[in-house]
Amino acid sequence: MADAPKIRVPKTAKKGEIVEIKTLMPHIMESGQRKDKDGKTIPRKIINKFVAEFNGKPVFSADMDPAIAANPYLQFNAKVNESGTFKFSWTDDDGTVTTSEQKIEVA
Amino acid sequence: AFSVFGLGTGAQATPETAAAEIAKFAGGKAPVAGKITIELPEIAENGNTVPLAISVDAPMTEDDYVTDVLVLADGNPNPGVATFHFTPLSGKADASTRIRLATTQNIVVTAKTSKGAVYTASKLVKVTIGGCGG
């Protein structure tokens, strides 16, 4: 149901380098503050958690509240000491988890 | 359309609500001002999407690293914006995102480290068109 997340991770890096990672997850991030035309509150539905791991180890994560803007954008860093795979996951309030992987070659 | 964000029962965040959240996060420890850079536009033309970048000037080694960063907006209907969690593999305790702001207010950022240090900083952002009601 969710559109695919967009990720920017360098394809290569030097051992010990700190790389910058950018992620964008298409999502309305319904805050729970809006009312529909009949005056009824539109229920909250957001991505409430993002997790980034590298080769199975935690790198960065974010707990998000409705004050995060629609299509949540997160930029962060990772120190890479070896080649491997980043795994990113986004969790919706309804329990749906969307994941994406990206490999990096580290020399 | 006008930014109506359904105040309803009027439960608006106040700086006191934000302060209570910080006290909980800091485990009752008094945060020290500093070490945190908050990048925000001085004036946010569109409260629906305001770029925010945070940087904590602290080590990120195995035995001394920033563990968590709490971001609050003291004038939004609810003060919580995000909590960022870092590990030594983060390399830097930096993060950027885009946030929604209902009105002119302070963004208050509090960081804690694996050694128990707690830092805090805040920045005022002026909002011309509030963005919670979409």
CSV table of C-alpha atoms in Angstrom, one decimal:
chain,number,residue,atom,x,y,z
A,1,MET,CA,0.0,0.0,0.0
A,2,ALA,CA,2.9,2.4,0.7
A,3,ASP,CA,4.9,3.8,-2.2
A,4,ALA,CA,8.5,2.8,-2.3
A,5,PRO,CA,10.9,4.8,-0.1
A,6,LYS,CA,13.7,6.8,-1.8
A,7,ILE,CA,17.2,6.3,-0.4
A,8,ARG,CA,20.5,7.9,-1.2
A,9,VAL,CA,23.5,6.0,0.1
A,10,PRO,CA,27.0,6.2,-1.5
A,11,LYS,CA,27.9,3.0,-3.4
A,12,THR,CA,31.4,3.0,-2.1
A,13,ALA,CA,33.4,4.4,0.8
A,14,LYS,CA,36.7,4.1,2.5
A,15,LYS,CA,37.1,2.1,5.6
A,16,GLY,CA,36.2,4.2,8.6
A,17,GLU,CA,34.5,6.9,6.5
A,18,ILE,CA,31.4,8.5,7.8
A,19,VAL,CA,28.8,8.6,5.0
A,20,GLU,CA,25.7,10.6,4.7
A,21,ILE,CA,22.4,8.9,4.1
A,22,LYS,CA,19.2,10.5,3.0
A,23,THR,CA,15.8,8.8,3.1
A,24,LEU,CA,12.3,9.9,2.0
A,25,MET,CA,9.2,7.8,2.7
A,26,PRO,CA,6.0,8.7,0.8
A,27,HIS,CA,3.4,9.0,3.4
A,28,ILE,CA,0.5,11.4,4.2
A,29,MET,CA,1.5,11.6,8.0
A,30,GLU,CA,-2.1,12.3,9.0
A,31,SER,CA,-1.6,14.2,12.2
A,32,GLY,CA,-4.9,13.6,13.9
A,33,GLN,CA,-5.5,17.3,14.1
A,34,ARG,CA,-7.4,17.8,10.9
A,35,LYS,CA,-11.2,17.7,10.6
A,36,ASP,CA,-13.1,16.5,7.5
A,37,LYS,CA,-15.9,18.6,5.8
A,38,ASP,CA,-18.4,17.2,8.3
A,39,GLY,CA,-16.4,18.4,11.2
A,40,LYS,CA,-15.2,14.9,12.3
A,41,THR,CA,-11.6,14.5,13.3
A,42,ILE,CA,-9.6,12.6,10.7
A,43,PRO,CA,-7.8,9.9,12.7
A,44,ARG,CA,-4.0,10.0,13.1
A,45,LYS,CA,-2.0,7.7,10.8
A,46,ILE,CA,1.7,8.3,10.6
A,47,ILE,CA,5.0,6.5,10.3
A,48,ASN,CA,6.0,6.5,13.9
A,49,LYS,CA,9.4,4.7,13.7
A,50,PHE,CA,12.4,4.5,11.3
A,51,VAL,CA,15.3,2.2,11.9
A,52,ALA,CA,18.6,2.0,10.0
A,53,GLU,CA,20.9,-1.0,10.5
A,54,PHE,CA,24.2,-2.0,8.9
A,55,ASN,CA,25.1,-5.7,8.7
A,56,GLY,CA,22.5,-6.3,11.4
A,57,LYS,CA,23.8,-3.7,13.8
A,58,PRO,CA,21.8,-0.6,14.8
A,59,VAL,CA,23.1,2.6,13.3
A,60,PHE,CA,20.4,5.2,13.8
A,61,SER,CA,16.7,5.3,14.5
A,62,ALA,CA,14.0,7.9,14.9
A,63,ASP,CA,10.7,7.9,16.9
A,64,MET,CA,8.4,10.2,15.0
A,65,ASP,CA,5.4,12.2,16.1
A,66,PRO,CA,2.7,13.9,14.0
A,67,ALA,CA,4.8,17.0,13.9
A,68,ILE,CA,7.0,15.4,11.3
A,69,ALA,CA,6.0,16.7,7.9
A,70,ALA,CA,4.3,14.5,5.2
A,71,ASN,CA,6.6,12.3,3.2
A,72,PRO,CA,9.0,12.0,6.2
A,73,TYR,CA,12.6,13.0,5.2
A,74,LEU,CA,15.4,11.8,7.4
A,75,GLN,CA,19.1,12.5,6.9
A,76,PHE,CA,21.7,11.0,9.1
A,77,ASN,CA,25.2,9.4,9.1
A,78,ALA,CA,26.9,6.1,9.3
A,79,LYS,CA,30.5,5.1,10.0
A,80,VAL,CA,31.4,2.2,7.7
A,81,ASN,CA,34.3,-0.1,8.6
A,82,GLU,CA,33.4,-3.0,6.2
A,83,SER,CA,31.4,-3.7,3.1
A,84,GLY,CA,27.8,-4.8,3.7
A,85,THR,CA,24.2,-4.0,3.5
A,86,PHE,CA,22.1,-1.2,5.1
A,87,LYS,CA,18.6,-2.2,6.0
A,88,PHE,CA,16.0,0.6,6.6
A,89,SER,CA,12.6,0.1,8.0
A,90,TRP,CA,9.6,2.4,8.5
A,91,THR,CA,6.7,1.4,10.8
A,92,ASP,CA,3.2,2.8,10.3
A,93,ASP,CA,0.8,3.3,13.2
A,94,ASP,CA,-1.2,0.4,11.8
A,95,GLY,CA,1.7,-2.0,12.2
A,96,THR,CA,2.7,-2.1,8.5
A,97,VAL,CA,6.5,-2.2,8.1
A,98,THR,CA,8.2,-1.1,4.9
A,99,THR,CA,11.8,-2.1,4.4
A,100,SER,CA,14.5,-1.2,1.9
A,101,GLU,CA,18.1,-2.4,1.5
A,102,GLN,CA,21.2,-0.9,0.0
A,103,LYS,CA,24.7,-2.3,-0.4
A,104,ILE,CA,27.9,-0.4,0.0
A,105,GLU,CA,31.5,-1.4,-0.9
A,106,VAL,CA,34.1,-0.4,1.6
A,107,ALA,CA,37.8,-0.6,0.7
B,1,ALA,CA,-7.3,26.7,3.1
B,2,PHE,CA,-6.8,28.2,6.6
B,3,SER,CA,-4.7,26.2,9.0
B,4,VAL,CA,-7.3,25.0,11.4
B,5,PHE,CA,-5.8,22.4,13.6
B,6,GLY,CA,-8.8,21.4,15.6
B,7,LEU,CA,-7.9,22.8,19.0
B,8,GLY,CA,-11.1,21.3,20.2
B,9,THR,CA,-10.6,20.9,23.9
B,10,GLY,CA,-7.9,23.5,23.7
B,11,ALA,CA,-5.1,21.2,24.7
B,12,GLN,CA,-2.3,23.3,23.4
B,13,ALA,CA,1.3,22.6,24.2
B,14,THR,CA,3.0,25.2,26.4
B,15,PRO,CA,6.6,25.7,27.4
B,16,GLU,CA,5.7,23.9,30.7
B,17,THR,CA,4.5,20.8,28.9
B,18,ALA,CA,7.8,20.8,27.0
B,19,ALA,CA,9.8,21.3,30.2
B,20,ALA,CA,8.0,18.3,31.7
B,21,GLU,CA,9.0,16.1,28.7
B,22,ILE,CA,12.6,17.2,29.0
B,23,ALA,CA,12.7,16.4,32.7
B,24,LYS,CA,11.4,12.9,32.0
B,25,PHE,CA,14.0,12.5,29.2
B,26,ALA,CA,16.8,13.8,31.3
B,27,GLY,CA,15.9,11.5,34.2
B,28,GLY,CA,15.7,14.5,36.5
B,29,LYS,CA,19.2,15.7,35.6
B,30,ALA,CA,19.6,19.4,34.9
B,31,PRO,CA,20.6,19.8,31.2
B,32,VAL,CA,23.6,22.0,30.5
B,33,ALA,CA,23.1,24.6,27.8
B,34,GLY,CA,25.3,24.1,24.7
B,35,LYS,CA,26.9,21.5,22.4
B,36,ILE,CA,23.8,21.5,20.2
B,37,THR,CA,23.5,23.4,16.9
B,38,ILE,CA,19.9,23.8,15.6
B,39,GLU,CA,19.5,24.9,12.0
B,40,LEU,CA,16.1,26.3,11.2
B,41,PRO,CA,14.9,29.1,9.0
B,42,GLU,CA,14.4,32.3,11.0
B,43,ILE,CA,11.1,32.7,9.3
B,44,ALA,CA,9.1,29.6,8.1
B,45,GLU,CA,6.9,30.7,5.3
B,46,ASN,CA,5.0,27.4,5.3
B,47,GLY,CA,4.4,25.7,8.7
B,48,ASN,CA,3.5,22.5,6.9
B,49,THR,CA,7.1,21.7,6.1
B,50,VAL,CA,10.0,23.4,7.9
B,51,PRO,CA,13.6,22.0,7.4
B,52,LEU,CA,15.3,21.2,10.7
B,53,ALA,CA,18.9,20.1,11.1
B,54,ILE,CA,20.5,19.2,14.5
B,55,SER,CA,24.1,18.6,15.3
B,56,VAL,CA,25.5,17.6,18.7
B,57,ASP,CA,29.2,18.4,19.2
B,58,ALA,CA,30.2,15.4,21.3
B,59,PRO,CA,32.3,12.3,20.8
B,60,MET,CA,30.8,9.2,19.2
B,61,THR,CA,33.2,6.5,20.5
B,62,GLU,CA,32.4,3.1,21.9
B,63,ASP,CA,32.6,4.4,25.4
B,64,ASP,CA,31.3,7.9,25.0
B,65,TYR,CA,28.6,8.7,22.5
B,66,VAL,CA,25.3,10.5,22.2
B,67,THR,CA,22.5,8.0,22.7
B,68,ASP,CA,19.3,10.0,22.3
B,69,VAL,CA,18.2,13.4,21.1
B,70,LEU,CA,14.7,14.7,22.0
B,71,VAL,CA,13.2,17.4,19.8
B,72,LEU,CA,10.2,19.4,21.0
B,73,ALA,CA,8.1,22.2,19.6
B,74,ASP,CA,6.8,24.2,22.6
B,75,GLY,CA,3.9,25.9,20.7
B,76,ASN,CA,2.4,23.0,18.8
B,77,PRO,CA,-0.8,21.2,19.9
B,78,ASN,CA,1.6,18.5,21.3
B,79,PRO,CA,5.2,19.3,21.9
B,80,GLY,CA,6.7,16.0,20.6
B,81,VAL,CA,8.4,16.1,17.3
B,82,ALA,CA,10.9,13.3,17.2
B,83,THR,CA,13.5,11.4,19.3
B,84,PHE,CA,16.6,10.4,17.5
B,85,HIS,CA,18.7,7.4,18.7
B,86,PHE,CA,22.3,7.2,17.9
B,87,THR,CA,25.0,4.5,18.3
B,88,PRO,CA,28.8,4.7,17.8
B,89,LEU,CA,28.1,3.5,14.2
B,90,SER,CA,26.3,6.7,13.5
B,91,GLY,CA,29.7,8.4,13.3
B,92,LYS,CA,28.1,11.8,14.0
B,93,ALA,CA,25.2,12.8,16.2
B,94,ASP,CA,23.6,14.7,13.4
B,95,ALA,CA,20.1,14.4,11.9
B,96,SER,CA,17.9,16.4,9.6
B,97,THR,CA,14.2,16.2,8.9
B,98,ARG,CA,11.2,18.4,8.0
B,99,ILE,CA,8.7,19.4,10.6
B,100,ARG,CA,5.2,20.9,11.0
B,101,LEU,CA,4.8,24.1,13.1
B,102,ALA,CA,1.5,25.5,14.1
B,103,THR,CA,2.8,28.9,15.1
B,104,THR,CA,5.8,31.0,16.0
B,105,GLN,CA,7.6,29.0,18.8
B,106,ASN,CA,10.7,27.5,20.2
B,107,ILE,CA,12.2,24.3,19.0
B,108,VAL,CA,13.9,22.8,22.1
B,109,VAL,CA,16.5,20.0,21.6
B,110,THR,CA,17.9,17.9,24.4
B,111,ALA,CA,20.7,15.4,24.0
B,112,LYS,CA,22.0,12.7,26.3
B,113,THR,CA,25.1,10.6,26.2
B,114,SER,CA,26.2,7.2,27.3
B,115,LYS,CA,28.2,8.8,30.1
B,116,GLY,CA,25.0,10.5,31.5
B,117,ALA,CA,25.7,14.0,30.3
B,118,VAL,CA,22.6,16.0,29.2
B,119,TYR,CA,22.8,19.1,26.9
B,120,THR,CA,20.1,21.4,25.7
B,121,ALA,CA,19.6,24.2,23.2
B,122,SER,CA,16.6,26.0,21.7
B,123,LYS,CA,15.8,28.2,18.7
B,124,LEU,CA,12.9,30.5,18.0
B,125,VAL,CA,11.3,30.1,14.6
B,126,LYS,CA,8.7,32.6,13.3
B,127,VAL,CA,5.9,30.9,11.4
B,128,THR,CA,3.9,33.0,8.9
B,129,ILE,CA,1.3,30.3,7.9
B,130,GLY,CA,0.8,27.6,10.5
B,131,GLY,CA,0.8,24.0,9.4
B,132,CYS,CA,-1.1,21.5,11.5
B,133,GLY,CA,-4.5,21.6,9.8
B,134,GLY,CA,-3.1,21.1,6.3
